Coordinates of N, CA and C in Angstrom, one line a residue:
M30 N 8.5 6.5 -30.8 CA 8.8 5.1 -30.6 C 9.6 4.9 -29.3
I31 N 9.2 4.0 -28.5 CA 9.8 3.7 -27.2 C 10.8 2.5 -27.4
I32 N 12.0 2.6 -26.9 CA 12.9 1.5 -26.9 C 12.6 0.7 -25.6
E33 N 12.0 -0.4 -25.8 CA 11.4 -1.2 -24.7 C 12.4 -2.0 -24.0
N34 N 12.5 -1.8 -22.6 CA 13.3 -2.7 -21.8 C 12.6 -3.2 -20.6
G35 N 11.3 -3.1 -20.6 CA 10.5 -3.6 -19.5 C 9.0 -3.4 -19.7
H36 N 8.2 -3.6 -18.7 CA 6.8 -3.5 -18.7 C 6.3 -2.9 -17.4
I37 N 5.2 -2.2 -17.5 CA 4.5 -1.7 -16.3 C 3.1 -2.3 -16.3
Q38 N 2.5 -2.4 -15.1 CA 1.1 -2.8 -14.9 C 0.5 -1.8 -13.9
T39 N -0.7 -1.3 -14.3 CA -1.3 -0.4 -13.4 C -2.3 -1.1 -12.5
L40 N -2.5 -0.6 -11.3 CA -3.4 -1.2 -10.3 C -4.7 -0.5 -10.4
T41 N -5.8 -1.2 -10.7 CA -7.1 -0.7 -10.8 C -8.0 -1.3 -9.6
T42 N -8.9 -0.5 -9.2 CA -9.8 -0.9 -8.1 C -11.2 -0.8 -8.5
T43 N -12.0 -1.8 -8.2 CA -13.4 -1.7 -8.5 C -14.2 -2.2 -7.2
G44 N -15.4 -1.9 -7.2 CA -16.2 -2.2 -6.0 C -16.1 -1.2 -4.9
G45 N -16.4 -1.6 -3.7 CA -16.4 -0.7 -2.6 C -17.7 0.0 -2.5
G46 N -17.8 0.8 -1.4 CA -19.1 1.5 -1.2 C -20.1 0.7 -0.4
M47 N -21.3 1.1 -0.5 CA -22.4 0.5 0.3 C -23.5 0.0 -0.7
L48 N -24.0 -1.2 -0.4 CA -25.1 -1.7 -1.2 C -26.2 -2.2 -0.2
H49 N -27.3 -1.5 -0.1 CA -28.4 -1.8 0.8 C -27.9 -1.8 2.2
G50 N -27.0 -0.9 2.5 CA -26.5 -0.7 3.9 C -25.4 -1.7 4.3
I51 N -24.9 -2.5 3.3 CA -23.9 -3.5 3.6 C -22.6 -3.0 2.8
P52 N -21.5 -2.9 3.6 CA -20.3 -2.5 2.9 C -19.8 -3.6 1.9
Q53 N -19.4 -3.1 0.8 CA -18.9 -4.0 -0.3 C -17.4 -4.0 -0.4
P54 N -16.7 -5.1 -0.6 CA -15.3 -5.1 -0.6 C -14.7 -4.4 -1.9
V55 N -13.5 -3.9 -1.8 CA -12.8 -3.3 -2.9 C -12.0 -4.4 -3.5
V56 N -12.1 -4.5 -4.9 CA -11.3 -5.6 -5.6 C -10.2 -4.9 -6.3
E57 N -8.9 -5.3 -6.1 CA -7.8 -4.7 -6.8 C -7.3 -5.7 -7.8
Q58 N -6.9 -5.1 -9.0 CA -6.6 -6.0 -10.1 C -5.5 -5.3 -10.9
W59 N -4.5 -6.0 -11.4 CA -3.4 -5.5 -12.2 C -3.8 -5.5 -13.7
S60 N -3.5 -4.5 -14.4 CA -3.8 -4.4 -15.8 C -2.9 -5.3 -16.7
D61 N -3.1 -5.4 -18.0 CA -2.2 -6.1 -18.9 C -0.9 -5.3 -18.9
P62 N 0.2 -6.0 -19.2 CA 1.5 -5.3 -19.3 C 1.5 -4.3 -20.4
I63 N 2.1 -3.1 -20.1 CA 2.3 -2.0 -21.0 C 3.8 -1.9 -21.3
P64 N 4.3 -2.0 -22.5 CA 5.7 -1.9 -22.8 C 6.2 -0.5 -22.4
C65 N 7.4 -0.4 -21.8 CA 8.0 0.8 -21.4 C 9.5 0.8 -21.4
N66 N 10.1 2.0 -21.3 CA 11.5 2.2 -21.2 C 11.8 2.6 -19.8
I67 N 12.7 1.9 -19.1 CA 13.0 2.1 -17.7 C 14.3 2.8 -17.5
R68 N 14.4 3.9 -16.8 CA 15.7 4.5 -16.5 C 15.7 4.8 -15.0
K69 N 16.6 4.1 -14.3 CA 16.7 4.3 -12.8 C 17.5 5.6 -12.6
N70 N 17.0 6.5 -11.7 CA 17.8 7.6 -11.4 C 18.3 7.6 -10.0
K71 N 17.9 6.6 -9.2 CA 18.4 6.4 -7.9 C 18.1 5.0 -7.5
S72 N 19.1 4.3 -7.0 CA 18.9 2.9 -6.5 C 20.0 2.6 -5.6
D73 N 19.7 2.5 -4.3 CA 20.8 2.2 -3.3 C 20.3 1.5 -2.1
H74 N 21.2 0.9 -1.3 CA 20.8 0.2 -0.2 C 21.2 0.9 1.1
K75 N 21.1 2.3 1.1 CA 21.5 3.1 2.2 C 20.4 3.4 3.2
G76 N 19.2 3.1 2.9 CA 18.1 3.4 3.8 C 18.1 2.6 5.0
T77 N 18.0 3.2 6.2 CA 18.0 2.4 7.4 C 16.9 2.9 8.3
Y78 N 16.4 2.1 9.2 CA 15.5 2.4 10.3 C 15.9 1.6 11.5
T79 N 15.2 1.8 12.6 CA 15.7 1.2 13.9 C 16.0 -0.2 13.9
D80 N 15.2 -1.1 13.2 CA 15.5 -2.5 13.3 C 16.0 -3.1 12.0
G81 N 16.4 -2.3 11.0 CA 16.8 -2.9 9.8 C 17.2 -1.9 8.7
K82 N 17.1 -2.4 7.4 CA 17.5 -1.5 6.3 C 16.5 -1.7 5.2
F83 N 16.5 -0.7 4.2 CA 15.6 -0.8 3.1 C 16.3 -0.3 1.9
I84 N 15.7 -0.6 0.7 CA 16.3 -0.1 -0.5 C 15.5 1.2 -1.0
Q85 N 16.3 2.2 -1.3 CA 15.7 3.4 -1.9 C 15.8 3.3 -3.4
C86 N 14.7 3.6 -4.1 CA 14.7 3.5 -5.5 C 13.8 4.5 -6.1
A87 N 14.2 5.1 -7.2 CA 13.4 6.0 -8.0 C 13.7 5.8 -9.5
A88 N 12.7 6.0 -10.3 CA 12.9 5.7 -11.8 C 12.1 6.6 -12.6
V89 N 12.5 6.8 -13.9 CA 11.7 7.5 -14.9 C 11.3 6.5 -15.9
L90 N 10.0 6.4 -16.2 CA 9.5 5.4 -17.2 C 8.9 6.2 -18.4
L91 N 9.2 5.7 -19.6 CA 8.5 6.2 -20.8 C 7.6 5.2 -21.4
I92 N 6.4 5.6 -21.7 CA 5.4 4.8 -22.4 C 4.8 5.5 -23.6
E93 N 4.2 4.8 -24.5 CA 3.5 5.4 -25.6 C 2.3 6.3 -25.0
P94 N 2.0 7.4 -25.7 CA 1.0 8.3 -25.2 C -0.4 7.5 -25.1
Q95 N -1.0 7.7 -24.0 CA -2.3 7.1 -23.7 C -2.9 7.7 -22.5
E96 N -4.2 7.4 -22.2 CA -4.9 7.9 -21.0 C -4.2 7.2 -19.8
F97 N -3.7 7.9 -18.9 CA -3.0 7.3 -17.7 C -3.4 8.1 -16.4
T98 N -4.1 7.4 -15.5 CA -4.5 8.0 -14.3 C -4.1 7.1 -13.1
A99 N -3.3 6.1 -13.3 CA -2.9 5.2 -12.2 C -2.2 5.9 -11.1
K100 N -2.4 5.5 -9.9 CA -1.7 6.0 -8.7 C -0.6 5.0 -8.3
R101 N -0.7 3.8 -8.6 CA 0.3 2.7 -8.3 C 0.6 1.8 -9.5
I102 N 1.8 1.5 -9.7 CA 2.2 0.6 -10.8 C 3.2 -0.5 -10.3
K103 N 3.3 -1.6 -11.1 CA 4.2 -2.6 -10.9 C 5.2 -2.6 -12.1
V104 N 6.5 -2.6 -11.8 CA 7.5 -2.5 -12.9 C 8.2 -3.9 -13.0
T105 N 8.3 -4.4 -14.2 CA 9.1 -5.6 -14.5 C 10.0 -5.3 -15.7
D106 N 11.3 -5.8 -15.6 CA 12.2 -5.6 -16.6 C 12.0 -6.6 -17.7
N107 N 12.8 -6.5 -18.8 CA 12.6 -7.4 -20.0 C 13.1 -8.9 -19.7
R108 N 13.7 -9.1 -18.6 CA 14.0 -10.5 -18.2 C 13.0 -11.1 -17.2
E109 N 11.9 -10.4 -17.1 CA 10.8 -10.9 -16.2 C 11.1 -10.8 -14.7
N110 N 12.1 -10.0 -14.4 CA 12.4 -9.7 -13.0 C 11.5 -8.6 -12.5
E111 N 10.8 -8.8 -11.4 CA 9.9 -7.8 -10.9 C 10.8 -6.8 -10.1
L112 N 10.7 -5.5 -10.5 CA 11.5 -4.5 -9.9 C 10.8 -3.9 -8.7
G113 N 9.5 -4.1 -8.6 CA 8.8 -3.6 -7.4 C 7.5 -2.9 -7.8
E114 N 6.8 -2.5 -6.7 CA 5.5 -1.7 -6.9 C 5.9 -0.3 -6.4
F115 N 5.4 0.7 -7.2 CA 5.8 2.0 -6.9 C 4.6 2.9 -6.9
E116 N 4.7 4.0 -6.2 CA 3.6 5.1 -6.2 C 4.0 6.0 -7.3
V117 N 3.1 6.4 -8.2 CA 3.4 7.4 -9.2 C 3.5 8.8 -8.6
Q118 N 4.6 9.4 -8.9 CA 4.9 10.8 -8.4 C 4.5 11.8 -9.3
D119 N 4.7 11.6 -10.7 CA 4.4 12.6 -11.6 C 4.2 12.0 -13.0
V120 N 3.3 12.6 -13.8 CA 3.1 12.1 -15.2 C 3.2 13.4 -16.1
Q121 N 4.0 13.3 -17.1 CA 4.1 14.4 -18.1 C 4.1 13.9 -19.5
Y122 N 3.6 14.7 -20.4 CA 3.6 14.4 -21.8 C 4.8 15.1 -22.4
L123 N 5.7 14.4 -23.1 CA 6.9 14.9 -23.7 C 6.6 15.1 -25.2
H124 N 6.4 16.4 -25.6 CA 6.0 16.7 -27.0 C 7.1 16.3 -28.0
A125 N 8.4 16.5 -27.6 CA 9.5 16.3 -28.5 C 9.6 14.9 -29.0
V126 N 9.4 13.9 -28.0 CA 9.5 12.5 -28.4 C 8.2 11.8 -28.4
E127 N 7.1 12.5 -28.2 CA 5.7 12.0 -28.2 C 5.6 10.7 -27.3
A128 N 6.0 10.9 -26.1 CA 5.9 9.9 -25.1 C 5.4 10.4 -23.8
L129 N 4.9 9.5 -23.0 CA 4.4 9.8 -21.6 C 5.5 9.5 -20.6
Q130 N 5.9 10.5 -19.8 CA 7.0 10.2 -18.8 C 6.3 10.1 -17.5
I131 N 6.6 9.0 -16.8 CA 6.1 8.7 -15.5 C 7.3 8.6 -14.5
T132 N 7.2 9.4 -13.5 CA 8.2 9.4 -12.4 C 7.7 8.7 -11.2
V133 N 8.4 7.7 -10.8 CA 8.0 6.9 -9.6 C 9.1 7.0 -8.5
G134 N 8.7 6.7 -7.3 CA 9.7 6.8 -6.2 C 9.3 5.9 -5.1

Protein backbone atom coordinates (compact mmCIF):
# COMPACT_ATOMS: atom_id res chain seq x y z
CA MET A 1 0.00 0.00 0.00
CA ILE A 2 1.34 3.40 -1.01
CA ILE A 3 0.80 6.45 1.20
CA GLU A 4 -0.29 8.85 -1.52
CA ASN A 5 1.01 12.43 -1.50
CA GLY A 6 1.01 13.14 -5.23
CA HIS A 7 0.56 11.88 -8.78
CA ILE A 8 2.72 11.16 -11.78
CA GLN A 9 1.85 11.16 -15.45
CA THR A 10 3.92 9.36 -18.05
CA LEU A 11 4.71 10.83 -21.46
CA THR A 12 3.74 8.56 -24.34
CA THR A 13 4.51 9.15 -27.99
CA THR A 14 2.65 7.85 -31.01
CA GLY A 15 3.05 8.36 -34.72
CA GLY A 16 6.26 9.33 -36.41
CA GLY A 17 8.02 7.47 -39.17
CA MET A 18 7.25 7.58 -42.85
CA LEU A 19 4.00 6.96 -44.72
CA HIS A 20 4.25 6.75 -48.52
CA GLY A 21 7.52 8.71 -48.34
CA ILE A 22 6.01 11.52 -46.28
CA PRO A 23 7.32 12.09 -42.73
CA GLN A 24 4.61 11.76 -40.10
CA PRO A 25 4.56 13.94 -36.95
CA VAL A 26 5.16 12.47 -33.51
CA VAL A 27 2.26 13.06 -31.11
CA GLU A 28 3.12 13.35 -27.41
CA GLN A 29 0.42 12.73 -24.81
CA TRP A 30 0.34 12.58 -20.98
CA SER A 31 -1.23 9.52 -19.35
CA ASP A 32 -3.91 9.55 -16.67
CA PRO A 33 -2.60 10.46 -13.19
CA ILE A 34 -1.06 7.57 -11.21
CA PRO A 35 -1.09 7.92 -7.39
CA CYS A 36 2.40 7.97 -5.89
CA ASN A 37 4.46 8.73 -2.81
CA ILE A 38 7.00 11.50 -3.40
CA ARG A 39 10.21 11.80 -1.39
CA LYS A 40 12.66 14.53 -2.40
CA ASN A 41 16.27 13.66 -1.78
CA LYS A 42 17.74 16.83 -3.25
CA SER A 43 16.17 20.20 -3.93
CA ASP A 44 18.19 23.39 -3.99
CA HIS A 45 18.64 26.68 -5.82
CA LYS A 46 22.46 26.41 -6.10
CA GLY A 47 22.71 25.59 -9.80
CA THR A 48 24.27 28.39 -11.85
CA TYR A 49 25.34 28.99 -15.42
CA THR A 50 26.79 31.99 -17.25
CA ASP A 51 23.60 34.06 -17.53
CA GLY A 52 21.50 32.83 -14.63
CA LYS A 53 20.52 30.17 -12.12
CA PHE A 54 18.51 26.97 -12.06
CA ILE A 55 16.99 24.61 -9.52
CA GLN A 56 18.54 21.19 -8.97
CA CYS A 57 16.04 18.58 -7.95
CA ALA A 58 15.96 14.81 -7.53
CA ALA A 59 13.33 12.56 -6.00
CA VAL A 60 12.34 8.98 -5.31
CA LEU A 61 8.75 8.02 -6.16
CA LEU A 62 6.85 4.91 -5.11
CA ILE A 63 3.90 3.56 -7.10
CA GLU A 64 1.87 0.36 -7.05
CA PRO A 65 3.50 -2.45 -9.09
CA GLN A 66 2.65 -2.21 -12.80
CA GLU A 67 4.24 -2.26 -16.23
CA PHE A 68 6.40 0.89 -16.36
CA THR A 69 8.58 1.82 -19.35
CA ALA A 70 8.31 5.63 -19.39
CA LYS A 71 11.42 7.72 -19.98
CA ARG A 72 9.84 11.04 -18.92
CA ILE A 73 7.23 11.84 -16.25
CA LYS A 74 5.39 14.85 -14.84
CA VAL A 75 5.07 15.04 -11.03
CA THR A 76 2.24 16.82 -9.20
CA ASP A 77 1.78 16.98 -5.43
CA ASN A 78 -1.50 16.40 -3.57
CA ARG A 79 -2.26 20.15 -3.65
CA GLU A 80 -2.20 20.13 -7.48
CA ASN A 81 1.13 22.02 -7.58
CA GLU A 82 3.15 20.85 -10.57
CA LEU A 83 6.64 19.96 -9.33
CA GLY A 84 8.07 19.56 -12.82
CA GLU A 85 8.87 17.21 -15.66
CA PHE A 86 11.68 14.77 -15.00
CA GLU A 87 13.71 12.17 -16.82
CA VAL A 88 13.48 8.70 -15.28
CA GLN A 89 16.91 7.63 -14.00
CA ASP A 90 16.12 4.20 -12.54
CA VAL A 91 13.17 1.85 -11.91
CA GLN A 92 13.34 -0.93 -9.31
CA TYR A 93 10.81 -3.34 -7.86
CA LEU A 94 10.95 -3.39 -4.05
CA HIS A 95 9.92 -6.88 -2.91
CA ALA A 96 9.65 -6.04 0.82
CA VAL A 97 6.99 -3.36 0.30
CA GLU A 98 5.63 -4.60 -3.04
CA ALA A 99 6.09 -1.24 -4.75
CA LEU A 100 7.84 0.16 -7.81
CA GLN A 101 10.55 2.70 -6.97
CA ILE A 102 11.25 5.35 -9.60
CA THR A 103 14.29 7.60 -9.25
CA VAL A 104 14.16 10.90 -11.16
CA GLY A 105 16.66 13.70 -11.52
